[in-house]
PDB file of C-alpha atoms (C1' of nucleotides) in Angstrom:
ATOM      1  CA  UNK A   1       9.470  46.987  23.265  1.00  0.00           C
ATOM      2  CA  UNK A   2       8.187  46.111  20.045  1.00  0.00           C
ATOM      3  CA  UNK A   3      11.756  48.569  18.515  1.00  0.00           C
ATOM      4  CA  UNK A   4      14.147  47.159  21.027  1.00  0.00           C
ATOM      5  CA  UNK A   5      13.337  43.783  19.633  1.00  0.00           C
ATOM      6  CA  UNK A   6      13.092  45.373  15.891  1.00  0.00           C
ATOM      7  CA  UNK A   7      16.604  46.938  17.160  1.00  0.00           C
ATOM      8  CA  UNK A   8      18.719  44.339  18.275  1.00  0.00           C
ATOM      9  CA  UNK A   9      17.070  42.226  14.597  1.00  0.00           C
ATOM     10  CA  UNK A  10      18.482  44.701  12.345  1.00  0.00           C
ATOM     11  CA  UNK A  11      21.500  45.576  13.929  1.00  0.00           C
ATOM     12  CA  UNK A  12      22.809  42.003  13.872  1.00  0.00           C
ATOM     13  CA  UNK A  13      21.799  41.969  10.408  1.00  0.00           C
ATOM     14  CA  UNK A  14      23.274  44.791  10.000  1.00  0.00           C
ATOM     15  CA  UNK A  15      26.711  42.650  11.378  1.00  0.00           C
ATOM     16  CA  UNK A  16      26.363  39.771   9.438  1.00  0.00           C
ATOM     17  CA  UNK A  17      25.674  41.084   6.158  1.00  0.00           C
ATOM     18  CA  UNK A  18      29.444  43.528   6.710  1.00  0.00           C
ATOM     19  CA  UNK A  19      30.507  40.115   7.943  1.00  0.00           C
ATOM     20  CA  UNK A  20      29.647  38.225   4.030  1.00  0.00           C
ATOM     21  CA  UNK A  21      30.497  41.748   2.204  1.00  0.00           C
ATOM     22  CA  UNK A  22      33.508  42.330   3.286  1.00  0.00           C
ATOM     23  CA  UNK A  23      34.907  38.618   4.221  1.00  0.00           C
ATOM     24  CA  UNK A  24      32.900  36.873   1.206  1.00  0.00           C
ATOM     25  CA  UNK A  25      31.892  38.746  -0.946  1.00  0.00           C
ATOM     26  CA  UNK A  26      28.720  38.045  -0.634  1.00  0.00           C
ATOM     27  CA  UNK A  27      25.309  39.095   0.471  1.00  0.00           C
ATOM     28  CA  UNK A  28      22.406  38.321   2.941  1.00  0.00           C
ATOM     29  CA  UNK A  29      19.479  37.290   0.521  1.00  0.00           C
ATOM     30  CA  UNK A  30      21.990  35.026  -1.177  1.00  0.00           C
ATOM     31  CA  UNK A  31      23.030  33.666   2.443  1.00  0.00           C
ATOM     32  CA  UNK A  32      19.945  33.402   3.348  1.00  0.00           C
ATOM     33  CA  UNK A  33      18.954  31.313   0.569  1.00  0.00           C
ATOM     34  CA  UNK A  34      22.355  29.088   0.123  1.00  0.00           C
ATOM     35  CA  UNK A  35      20.919  28.533   4.399  1.00  0.00           C
ATOM     36  CA  UNK A  36      17.357  26.973   3.496  1.00  0.00           C
ATOM     37  CA  UNK A  37      19.469  25.024   0.585  1.00  0.00           C
ATOM     38  CA  UNK A  38      21.316  23.326   3.025  1.00  0.00           C
ATOM     39  CA  UNK A  39      18.782  22.970   5.423  1.00  0.00           C
ATOM     40  CA  UNK A  40      16.680  20.610   2.283  1.00  0.00           C
ATOM     41  CA  UNK A  41      19.473  19.370   0.748  1.00  0.00           C
ATOM     42  CA  UNK A  42      17.624  17.251  -1.368  1.00  0.00           C
ATOM     43  CA  UNK A  43      15.900  20.550  -2.848  1.00  0.00           C
ATOM     44  CA  UNK A  44      13.297  22.655  -2.904  1.00  0.00           C
ATOM     45  CA  UNK A  45      10.296  24.362  -5.043  1.00  0.00           C
ATOM     46  CA  UNK A  46      10.606  28.127  -5.388  1.00  0.00           C
ATOM     47  CA  UNK A  47       7.461  28.162  -3.551  1.00  0.00           C
ATOM     48  CA  UNK A  48       8.642  26.278  -0.632  1.00  0.00           C
ATOM     49  CA  UNK A  49      11.637  28.460  -0.488  1.00  0.00           C
ATOM     50  CA  UNK A  50       9.629  31.811  -0.129  1.00  0.00           C
ATOM     51  CA  UNK A  51       7.595  30.182   2.176  1.00  0.00           C
ATOM     52  CA  UNK A  52      10.424  29.062   4.438  1.00  0.00           C
ATOM     53  CA  UNK A  53      11.709  32.774   4.014  1.00  0.00           C
ATOM     54  CA  UNK A  54       9.612  34.573   3.564  1.00  0.00           C
ATOM     55  CA  UNK A  55       9.736  36.697   1.266  1.00  0.00           C
ATOM     56  CA  UNK A  56       7.678  37.167  -2.571  1.00  0.00           C
ATOM     57  CA  UNK A  57       8.359  34.959  -4.754  1.00  0.00           C
ATOM     58  CA  UNK A  58       9.523  37.285  -7.428  1.00  0.00           C
ATOM     59  CA  UNK A  59      12.098  37.871  -4.698  1.00  0.00           C
ATOM     60  CA  UNK A  60      13.313  34.484  -4.804  1.00  0.00           C
ATOM     61  CA  UNK A  61      12.855  34.204  -8.702  1.00  0.00           C
ATOM     62  CA  UNK A  62      15.857  36.763  -8.802  1.00  0.00           C
ATOM     63  CA  UNK A  63      17.877  35.781  -6.375  1.00  0.00           C
ATOM     64  CA  UNK A  64      18.069  32.002  -7.307  1.00  0.00           C
ATOM     65  CA  UNK A  65      18.721  33.621 -11.405  1.00  0.00           C
ATOM     66  CA  UNK A  66      22.398  35.045  -9.490  1.00  0.00           C
ATOM     67  CA  UNK A  67      23.117  32.279  -7.478  1.00  0.00           C
ATOM     68  CA  UNK A  68      22.543  29.955 -10.752  1.00  0.00           C
ATOM     69  CA  UNK A  69      24.016  32.132 -13.340  1.00  0.00           C
ATOM     70  CA  UNK A  70      27.287  31.883 -10.477  1.00  0.00           C
ATOM     71  CA  UNK A  71      27.230  28.461 -10.643  1.00  0.00           C
ATOM     72  CA  UNK A  72      26.241  27.788  -6.318  1.00  0.00           C
ATOM     73  CA  UNK A  73      23.253  26.717  -7.367  1.00  0.00           C
ATOM     74  CA  UNK A  74      20.648  24.479 -10.105  1.00  0.00           C
ATOM     75  CA  UNK A  75      18.296  24.103 -11.799  1.00  0.00           C
ATOM     76  CA  UNK A  76      15.445  21.068 -11.590  1.00  0.00           C
ATOM     77  CA  UNK A  77      12.550  20.745 -13.394  1.00  0.00           C
ATOM     78  CA  UNK A  78       9.682  18.039 -12.138  1.00  0.00           C
ATOM     79  CA  UNK A  79       9.276  15.550 -14.069  1.00  0.00           C
ATOM     80  CA  UNK A  80       5.991  14.355 -11.987  1.00  0.00           C
ATOM     81  CA  UNK A  81       4.746  18.602 -12.406  1.00  0.00           C
ATOM     82  CA  UNK A  82       5.863  20.880 -15.679  1.00  0.00           C
ATOM     83  CA  UNK A  83       5.014  23.644 -13.444  1.00  0.00           C
ATOM     84  CA  UNK A  84       6.837  23.433 -10.516  1.00  0.00           C
ATOM     85  CA  UNK A  85      11.212  23.260 -10.594  1.00  0.00           C
ATOM     86  CA  UNK A  86      12.886  22.569  -7.494  1.00  0.00           C
ATOM     87  CA  UNK A  87      16.315  23.968  -7.044  1.00  0.00           C
ATOM     88  CA  UNK A  88      19.344  22.549  -4.880  1.00  0.00           C
ATOM     89  CA  UNK A  89      23.341  23.485  -3.959  1.00  0.00           C
ATOM     90  CA  UNK A  90      25.284  22.412  -6.775  1.00  0.00           C
ATOM     91  CA  UNK A  91      29.007  21.089  -5.086  1.00  0.00           C
ATOM     92  CA  UNK A  92      30.315  24.751  -5.634  1.00  0.00           C
ATOM     93  CA  UNK A  93      27.953  26.070  -3.796  1.00  0.00           C
ATOM     94  CA  UNK A  94      27.371  23.616  -0.582  1.00  0.00           C
ATOM     95  CA  UNK A  95      31.610  23.897  -0.773  1.00  0.00           C
ATOM     96  CA  UNK A  96      30.841  27.711  -0.203  1.00  0.00           C
ATOM     97  CA  UNK A  97      28.437  27.347   2.347  1.00  0.00           C
ATOM     98  CA  UNK A  98      29.914  25.452   4.674  1.00  0.00           C
ATOM     99  CA  UNK A  99      32.730  28.483   4.266  1.00  0.00           C
ATOM    100  CA  UNK A 100      30.284  30.957   5.360  1.00  0.00           C
ATOM    101  CA  UNK A 101      29.066  28.471   7.769  1.00  0.00           C
ATOM    102  CA  UNK A 102      31.103  28.755  10.369  1.00  0.00           C
ATOM    103  CA  UNK A 103      31.656  32.429  10.485  1.00  0.00           C
ATOM    104  CA  UNK A 104      27.868  32.856  11.254  1.00  0.00           C
ATOM    105  CA  UNK A 105      28.201  30.842  13.676  1.00  0.00           C
ATOM    106  CA  UNK A 106      30.594  32.092  15.639  1.00  0.00           C
ATOM    107  CA  UNK A 107      28.300  35.881  15.177  1.00  0.00           C
ATOM    108  CA  UNK A 108      25.424  34.087  16.559  1.00  0.00           C
ATOM    109  CA  UNK A 109      27.647  32.432  19.696  1.00  0.00           C
ATOM    110  CA  UNK A 110      28.668  36.069  20.089  1.00  0.00           C
ATOM    111  CA  UNK A 111      25.334  37.370  20.222  1.00  0.00           C
ATOM    112  CA  UNK A 112      23.858  34.914  22.823  1.00  0.00           C
ATOM    113  CA  UNK A 113      26.531  34.593  24.577  1.00  0.00           C
ATOM    114  CA  UNK A 114      25.334  36.609  27.152  1.00  0.00           C
ATOM    115  CA  UNK A 115      22.403  34.829  28.148  1.00  0.00           C
ATOM    116  CA  UNK A 116      22.084  32.092  30.474  1.00  0.00           C
ATOM    117  CA  UNK A 117      20.767  28.890  29.555  1.00  0.00           C
ATOM    118  CA  UNK A 118      17.495  29.601  31.371  1.00  0.00           C
ATOM    119  CA  UNK A 119      17.090  33.030  29.166  1.00  0.00           C
ATOM    120  CA  UNK A 120      17.222  31.488  26.051  1.00  0.00           C
ATOM    121  CA  UNK A 121      14.498  28.631  26.957  1.00  0.00           C
ATOM    122  CA  UNK A 122      12.569  31.577  28.008  1.00  0.00           C
ATOM    123  CA  UNK A 123      13.615  33.289  25.351  1.00  0.00           C
ATOM    124  CA  UNK A 124      12.117  30.578  23.261  1.00  0.00           C
ATOM    125  CA  UNK A 125       8.773  29.779  24.995  1.00  0.00           C
ATOM    126  CA  UNK A 126       8.599  33.616  24.812  1.00  0.00           C
ATOM    127  CA  UNK A 127       9.151  33.211  20.577  1.00  0.00           C
ATOM    128  CA  UNK A 128       7.298  30.613  20.478  1.00  0.00           C
ATOM    129  CA  UNK A 129       4.174  32.581  22.043  1.00  0.00           C
ATOM    130  CA  UNK A 130       4.141  35.849  20.075  1.00  0.00           C
ATOM    131  CA  UNK A 131       4.453  33.452  16.585  1.00  0.00           C
ATOM    132  CA  UNK A 132       1.161  31.596  17.213  1.00  0.00           C
ATOM    133  CA  UNK A 133      -0.581  35.213  17.820  1.00  0.00           C
TER     134      UNK A 133
ATOM    135  CA  UNK B   1      16.600  29.904  18.384  1.00  0.00           C
ATOM    136  CA  UNK B   2      18.409  33.343  16.156  1.00  0.00           C
ATOM    137  CA  UNK B   3      16.052  31.829  13.297  1.00  0.00           C
ATOM    138  CA  UNK B   4      12.885  31.913  15.213  1.00  0.00           C
ATOM    139  CA  UNK B   5      13.780  34.938  16.461  1.00  0.00           C
ATOM    140  CA  UNK B   6      13.986  36.554  12.601  1.00  0.00           C
ATOM    141  CA  UNK B   7      10.975  34.548  11.753  1.00  0.00           C
ATOM    142  CA  UNK B   8       9.194  35.992  14.168  1.00  0.00           C
ATOM    143  CA  UNK B   9      10.315  39.425  13.267  1.00  0.00           C
ATOM    144  CA  UNK B  10       9.599  39.453   9.421  1.00  0.00           C
ATOM    145  CA  UNK B  11       5.780  37.969   9.882  1.00  0.00           C
ATOM    146  CA  UNK B  12       5.253  41.034  12.222  1.00  0.00           C
ATOM    147  CA  UNK B  13       7.272  43.149  10.058  1.00  0.00           C
ATOM    148  CA  UNK B  14       5.166  41.628   6.219  1.00  0.00           C
ATOM    149  CA  UNK B  15       1.546  41.824   8.187  1.00  0.00           C
ATOM    150  CA  UNK B  16       2.736  45.566   9.129  1.00  0.00           C
ATOM    151  CA  UNK B  17       3.650  46.106   5.436  1.00  0.00           C
ATOM    152  CA  UNK B  18       0.139  44.701   4.711  1.00  0.00           C
ATOM    153  CA  UNK B  19      -1.814  46.782   6.842  1.00  0.00           C
ATOM    154  CA  UNK B  20      -0.223  50.039   5.437  1.00  0.00           C
ATOM    155  CA  UNK B  21      -0.404  49.102   2.519  1.00  0.00           C
ATOM    156  CA  UNK B  22      -3.799  47.674   1.790  1.00  0.00           C
ATOM    157  CA  UNK B  23      -5.571  49.952   4.842  1.00  0.00           C
ATOM    158  CA  UNK B  24      -3.982  53.260   4.318  1.00  0.00           C
ATOM    159  CA  UNK B  25      -1.778  53.154   0.766  1.00  0.00           C
ATOM    160  CA  UNK B  26       2.073  53.386   2.301  1.00  0.00           C
ATOM    161  CA  UNK B  27       4.682  51.440   2.591  1.00  0.00           C
ATOM    162  CA  UNK B  28       6.498  50.697   6.401  1.00  0.00           C
ATOM    163  CA  UNK B  29      10.200  52.114   4.899  1.00  0.00           C
ATOM    164  CA  UNK B  30       7.616  55.939   4.761  1.00  0.00           C
ATOM    165  CA  UNK B  31       6.011  54.007   8.565  1.00  0.00           C
ATOM    166  CA  UNK B  32       9.697  54.168   9.850  1.00  0.00           C
ATOM    167  CA  UNK B  33      10.454  57.231   9.114  1.00  0.00           C
ATOM    168  CA  UNK B  34       7.421  58.957  10.480  1.00  0.00           C
ATOM    169  CA  UNK B  35       7.875  57.464  13.594  1.00  0.00           C
ATOM    170  CA  UNK B  36      10.768  58.250  13.978  1.00  0.00           C
ATOM    171  CA  UNK B  37       9.994  62.420  13.465  1.00  0.00           C
ATOM    172  CA  UNK B  38       6.944  62.101  15.492  1.00  0.00           C
ATOM    173  CA  UNK B  39       8.752  61.256  18.600  1.00  0.00           C
ATOM    174  CA  UNK B  40      11.306  63.905  17.372  1.00  0.00           C
ATOM    175  CA  UNK B  41       8.543  66.202  17.080  1.00  0.00           C
ATOM    176  CA  UNK B  42      11.530  69.412  17.015  1.00  0.00           C
ATOM    177  CA  UNK B  43      13.010  68.343  14.041  1.00  0.00           C
ATOM    178  CA  UNK B  44      16.085  65.741  13.451  1.00  0.00           C
ATOM    179  CA  UNK B  45      18.991  65.798  11.082  1.00  0.00           C
ATOM    180  CA  UNK B  46      19.829  63.143   7.976  1.00  0.00           C
ATOM    181  CA  UNK B  47      22.478  61.794   9.723  1.00  0.00           C
ATOM    182  CA  UNK B  48      20.207  61.023  13.385  1.00  0.00           C
ATOM    183  CA  UNK B  49      17.586  59.696  11.371  1.00  0.00           C
ATOM    184  CA  UNK B  50      19.864  57.584   9.596  1.00  0.00           C
ATOM    185  CA  UNK B  51      21.429  56.759  13.053  1.00  0.00           C
ATOM    186  CA  UNK B  52      17.633  55.754  14.566  1.00  0.00           C
ATOM    187  CA  UNK B  53      16.559  54.063  11.794  1.00  0.00           C
ATOM    188  CA  UNK B  54      19.779  51.803  11.647  1.00  0.00           C
ATOM    189  CA  UNK B  55      19.314  52.757   7.618  1.00  0.00           C
ATOM    190  CA  UNK B  56      22.139  54.140   5.344  1.00  0.00           C
ATOM    191  CA  UNK B  57      22.312  57.534   5.029  1.00  0.00           C
ATOM    192  CA  UNK B  58      21.465  56.921   0.874  1.00  0.00           C
ATOM    193  CA  UNK B  59      18.042  55.508   1.831  1.00  0.00           C
ATOM    194  CA  UNK B  60      17.353  57.766   4.427  1.00  0.00           C
ATOM    195  CA  UNK B  61      17.705  60.308   2.000  1.00  0.00           C
ATOM    196  CA  UNK B  62      15.736  58.929  -1.063  1.00  0.00           C
ATOM    197  CA  UNK B  63      13.153  57.907   1.008  1.00  0.00           C
ATOM    198  CA  UNK B  64      12.620  61.591   2.312  1.00  0.00           C
ATOM    199  CA  UNK B  65      12.782  63.041  -0.669  1.00  0.00           C
ATOM    200  CA  UNK B  66       9.575  60.948  -1.591  1.00  0.00           C
ATOM    201  CA  UNK B  67       7.906  62.133   2.278  1.00  0.00           C
ATOM    202  CA  UNK B  68       8.170  65.750   0.730  1.00  0.00           C
ATOM    203  CA  UNK B  69       7.247  65.363  -2.480  1.00  0.00           C
ATOM    204  CA  UNK B  70       4.115  63.716  -1.095  1.00  0.00           C
ATOM    205  CA  UNK B  71       4.277  67.598   1.105  1.00  0.00           C
ATOM    206  CA  UNK B  72       4.399  65.147   4.829  1.00  0.00           C
ATOM    207  CA  UNK B  73       7.369  65.883   5.778  1.00  0.00           C
ATOM    208  CA  UNK B  74       9.761  69.665   5.107  1.00  0.00           C
ATOM    209  CA  UNK B  75      12.940  69.922   4.935  1.00  0.00           C
ATOM    210  CA  UNK B  76      14.927  73.299   6.761  1.00  0.00           C
ATOM    211  CA  UNK B  77      18.481  74.167   6.351  1.00  0.00           C
ATOM    212  CA  UNK B  78      20.230  74.200   9.167  1.00  0.00           C
ATOM    213  CA  UNK B  79      20.906  78.174  10.716  1.00  0.00           C
ATOM    214  CA  UNK B  80      24.987  77.468  11.757  1.00  0.00           C
ATOM    215  CA  UNK B  81      26.414  75.087   9.693  1.00  0.00           C
ATOM    216  CA  UNK B  82      25.563  75.008   6.855  1.00  0.00           C
ATOM    217  CA  UNK B  83      25.569  70.833   5.928  1.00  0.00           C
ATOM    218  CA  UNK B  84      23.319  70.160   8.220  1.00  0.00           C
ATOM    219  CA  UNK B  85      19.428  70.341   7.200  1.00  0.00           C
ATOM    220  CA  UNK B  86      16.398  69.093   9.682  1.00  0.00           C
ATOM    221  CA  UNK B  87      13.665  67.073   8.629  1.00  0.00           C
ATOM    222  CA  UNK B  88      10.557  67.284  10.513  1.00  0.00           C
ATOM    223  CA  UNK B  89       6.624  66.525   9.376  1.00  0.00           C
ATOM    224  CA  UNK B  90       4.570  68.737   8.130  1.00  0.00           C
ATOM    225  CA  UNK B  91       1.223  69.649   9.984  1.00  0.00           C
ATOM    226  CA  UNK B  92       0.013  67.278   7.105  1.00  0.00           C
ATOM    227  CA  UNK B  93       2.154  64.887   7.870  1.00  0.00           C
ATOM    228  CA  UNK B  94       1.411  64.660  11.795  1.00  0.00           C
ATOM    229  CA  UNK B  95      -2.242  64.109  10.924  1.00  0.00           C
ATOM    230  CA  UNK B  96      -1.824  61.097   8.400  1.00  0.00           C
ATOM    231  CA  UNK B  97       1.301  59.486  11.192  1.00  0.00           C
ATOM    232  CA  UNK B  98      -1.839  59.922  13.733  1.00  0.00           C
ATOM    233  CA  UNK B  99      -4.175  57.444  11.822  1.00  0.00           C
ATOM    234  CA  UNK B 100      -1.458  55.240  11.120  1.00  0.00           C
ATOM    235  CA  UNK B 101      -0.573  55.129  14.893  1.00  0.00           C
ATOM    236  CA  UNK B 102      -3.826  53.642  16.628  1.00  0.00           C
ATOM    237  CA  UNK B 103      -3.719  50.551  13.788  1.00  0.00           C
ATOM    238  CA  UNK B 104       0.195  49.814  13.992  1.00  0.00           C
ATOM    239  CA  UNK B 105      -0.438  50.453  18.185  1.00  0.00           C
ATOM    240  CA  UNK B 106      -3.262  47.450  17.875  1.00  0.00           C
ATOM    241  CA  UNK B 107      -1.278  45.104  15.584  1.00  0.00           C
ATOM    242  CA  UNK B 108       1.379  45.079  17.798  1.00  0.00           C
ATOM    243  CA  UNK B 109      -0.388  44.640  21.224  1.00  0.00           C
ATOM    244  CA  UNK B 110      -1.853  41.684  19.466  1.00  0.00           C
ATOM    245  CA  UNK B 111       1.352  40.313  18.912  1.00  0.00           C
ATOM    246  CA  UNK B 112       2.421  40.927  21.998  1.00  0.00           C
ATOM    247  CA  UNK B 113      -0.989  40.003  23.404  1.00  0.00           C
ATOM    248  CA  UNK B 114      -0.435  35.980  24.877  1.00  0.00           C
ATOM    249  CA  UNK B 115       3.012  38.006  26.801  1.00  0.00           C
ATOM    250  CA  UNK B 116       2.076  37.916  30.722  1.00  0.00           C
ATOM    251  CA  UNK B 117       3.466  40.925  32.338  1.00  0.00           C
ATOM    252  CA  UNK B 118       6.546  38.535  33.891  1.00  0.00           C
ATOM    253  CA  UNK B 119       7.757  37.838  29.809  1.00  0.00           C
ATOM    254  CA  UNK B 120       7.563  40.881  29.474  1.00  0.00           C
ATOM    255  CA  UNK B 121      10.193  42.044  32.082  1.00  0.00           C
ATOM    256  CA  UNK B 122      11.757  38.855  31.263  1.00  0.00           C
ATOM    257  CA  UNK B 123      12.193  39.504  27.520  1.00  0.00           C
ATOM    258  CA  UNK B 124      12.649  43.550  28.274  1.00  0.00           C
ATOM    259  CA  UNK B 125      16.171  42.024  30.277  1.00  0.00           C
ATOM    260  CA  UNK B 126      17.372  39.592  27.274  1.00  0.00           C
ATOM    261  CA  UNK B 127      17.163  41.938  24.477  1.00  0.00           C
ATOM    262  CA  UNK B 128      19.342  44.476  26.440  1.00  0.00           C
ATOM    263  CA  UNK B 129      21.677  42.184  27.413  1.00  0.00           C
ATOM    264  CA  UNK B 130      21.724  40.743  23.162  1.00  0.00           C
ATOM    265  CA  UNK B 131      22.247  44.639  22.322  1.00  0.00           C
ATOM    266  CA  UNK B 132      25.013  44.995  24.301  1.00  0.00           C
ATOM    267  CA  UNK B 133      27.104  41.582  23.292  1.00  0.00           C
TER     268      UNK B 133
ATOM    269  C1'  DC C   1     -13.801  15.338 -23.018  1.00  0.00           C
ATOM    270  C1'  DC C   2     -13.101  20.414 -21.980  1.00  0.00           C
ATOM    271  C1'  DC C   3     -13.713  24.450 -19.615  1.00  0.00           C
ATOM    272  C1'  DG C   4     -13.154  27.289 -15.871  1.00  0.00           C
ATOM    273  C1'  DA C   5     -10.269  27.444 -10.974  1.00  0.00           C
ATOM    274  C1'  DA C   6      -6.554  27.013  -8.993  1.00  0.00           C
ATOM    275  C1'  DA C   7      -1.719  26.120  -8.624  1.00  0.00           C
ATOM    276  C1'  DA C   8       3.433  27.207  -9.717  1.00  0.00           C
ATOM    277  C1'  DT C   9       6.600  29.981 -11.083  1.00  0.00           C
ATOM    278  C1'  DT C  10       8.671  34.511 -14.171  1.00  0.00           C
ATOM    279  C1'  DT C  11       8.097  39.166 -16.177  1.00  0.00           C
ATOM    280  C1'  DC C  12       7.429  44.057 -14.462  1.00  0.00           C
ATOM    281  C1'  DA C  13       7.108  48.524 -12.266  1.00  0.00           C
ATOM    282  C1'  DA C  14       8.082  51.066  -8.544  1.00  0.00           C
ATOM    283  C1'  DA C  15       9.895  50.821  -4.576  1.00  0.00           C
ATOM    284  C1'  DC C  16      13.577  50.931  -0.945  1.00  0.00           C
ATOM    285  C1'  DT C  17      19.170  49.503   0.020  1.00  0.00           C
ATOM    286  C1'  DT C  18      23.295  49.671   0.349  1.00  0.00           C
ATOM    287  C1'  DG C  19      28.165  50.767  -0.229  1.00  0.00           C
ATOM    288  C1'  DA C  20      31.187  53.877  -2.210  1.00  0.00           C
ATOM    289  C1'  DA C  21      31.661  58.608  -4.479  1.00  0.00           C
ATOM    290  C1'  DA C  22      31.204  63.526  -4.869  1.00  0.00           C
ATOM    291  C1'  DT C  23      30.016  67.227  -3.224  1.00  0.00           C
ATOM    292  C1'  DT C  24      29.831  70.824  -0.201  1.00  0.00           C
ATOM    293  C1'  DG C  25      31.136  72.399   4.110  1.00  0.00           C
ATOM    294  C1'  DT C  26      34.387  72.632   8.895  1.00  0.00           C
ATOM    295  C1'  DT C  27      37.327  72.854  12.335  1.00  0.00           C
ATOM    296  C1'  DT C  28      42.411  72.034  13.188  1.00  0.00           C
ATOM    297  C1'  DG C  29      46.973  72.172  12.876  1.00  0.00           C
ATOM    298  C1'  DC C  30      50.561  73.682  11.901  1.00  0.00           C
TER     299       DC C  30
ATOM    300  C1'  DG D   1      45.288  81.541   7.277  1.00  0.00           C
ATOM    301  C1'  DC D   2      45.460  77.579   4.828  1.00  0.00           C
ATOM    302  C1'  DA D   3      45.949  72.874   3.734  1.00  0.00           C
ATOM    303  C1'  DA D   4      44.393  68.501   5.624  1.00  0.00           C
ATOM    304  C1'  DA D   5      41.757  65.668   8.022  1.00  0.00           C
ATOM    305  C1'  DC D   6      36.790  65.961   9.041  1.00  0.00           C
ATOM    306  C1'  DA D   7      31.735  65.756   9.103  1.00  0.00           C
ATOM    307  C1'  DA D   8      26.698  65.780   6.386  1.00  0.00           C
ATOM    308  C1'  DT D   9      23.963  65.329   2.545  1.00  0.00           C
ATOM    309  C1'  DT D  10      24.258  63.607  -2.059  1.00  0.00           C
ATOM    310  C1'  DT D  11      24.230  61.194  -6.225  1.00  0.00           C
ATOM    311  C1'  DC D  12      24.489  56.833  -8.419  1.00  0.00           C
ATOM    312  C1'  DA D  13      25.163  51.810  -9.602  1.00  0.00           C
ATOM    313  C1'  DA D  14      24.181  47.600  -8.191  1.00  0.00           C
ATOM    314  C1'  DG D  15      21.326  44.818  -5.779  1.00  0.00           C
ATOM    315  C1'  DT D  16      16.614  43.369  -3.031  1.00  0.00           C
ATOM    316  C1'  DT D  17      11.999  43.769  -1.997  1.00  0.00           C
ATOM    317  C1'  DT D  18       6.857  43.960  -3.095  1.00  0.00           C
ATOM    318  C1'  DG D  19       2.912  43.122  -5.233  1.00  0.00           C
ATOM    319  C1'  DA D  20       0.854  42.654  -9.433  1.00  0.00           C
ATOM    320  C1'  DA D  21       0.054  40.035 -14.135  1.00  0.00           C
ATOM    321  C1'  DA D  22       0.853  37.305 -17.582  1.00  0.00           C
ATOM    322  C1'  DT D  23       2.002  32.703 -18.907  1.00  0.00           C
ATOM    323  C1'  DT D  24       1.565  27.582 -17.934  1.00  0.00           C
ATOM    324  C1'  DT D  25       0.244  23.641 -16.341  1.00  0.00           C
ATOM    325  C1'  DT D  26      -2.740  20.693 -13.506  1.00  0.00           C
ATOM    326  C1'  DC D  27      -7.375  19.393 -11.888  1.00  0.00           C
ATOM    327  C1'  DG D  28     -11.769  18.902 -11.272  1.00  0.00           C
ATOM    328  C1'  DG D  29     -17.025  18.710 -12.402  1.00  0.00           C
ATOM    329  C1'  DG D  30     -20.293  18.699 -15.626  1.00  0.00           C
TER     330       DG D  30
END
DNA sequence: CCCGAAAATTTCAAACTTGAAATTGTTTGC
DNA sequence: GCAAACAATTTCAAGTTTGAAATTTTCGGG
């Protein structure tokens, strides 16, 4: 059961990874970061980012470093707390992400395609209860 | 929805990773390999192994290399096809894995603890249909 | 005020992961 | 037979990931 759950998500991640690589020359972790920044358009701190993606702080730093070097993301120091930094998509990053998002959406839709409305509700409920455990 | 699914599996992987590290000084990929070899006690080829775990061939090689160096796993060349190699747990590997398995089982049980029999059936059915897509 | 605890981020070494290329071996069509 | 396609594994460079340690900054209680 757990094995099967893991199998489904890994297979899906693999497909997404391939899509990003072949069609857009990018990678899954970069996509994840950009997706998080897309959902929080006005910027997030590094800590928030790593909490959102469930990755370590160090990891967030490296991926953001690379995205920043490519001009897709911008770091802005906080005015009120000199420890914190805000990260946000640049216009270039926003444009690139919107290009990726459509393809990703289509993949996810295909993945859930065989499911009825009731199935989706049931799955939502189950995952909610598992998350609580 | 897809986000939530990913969130649940990542959180669970994180817990398992921590359990393996703190309680047993090992890592998730090593555990995965050993679990696969435990289920196929008489040995698998490298290709089978990477297919089972949905990881690349090169990845399987490195993890097996390390497990072999630690004496937990053994490589045996095939007699009939000199390209292929069989990998299997050593007695030490088997013993160590059995030590890990109980704790892992408990974690998985806790994770699915809030779910009824009907929920589990529904989840199985849904995942099966998603895997087919 | 000031010292120590706590917080945010980065740095670092080690491990993991990928995909492509290289190596070695097998098979198949001619 | 033999050359070309195919298959199994390893090697390799680049990128990802982790967790711990280091750095810098803030904050709260004497």
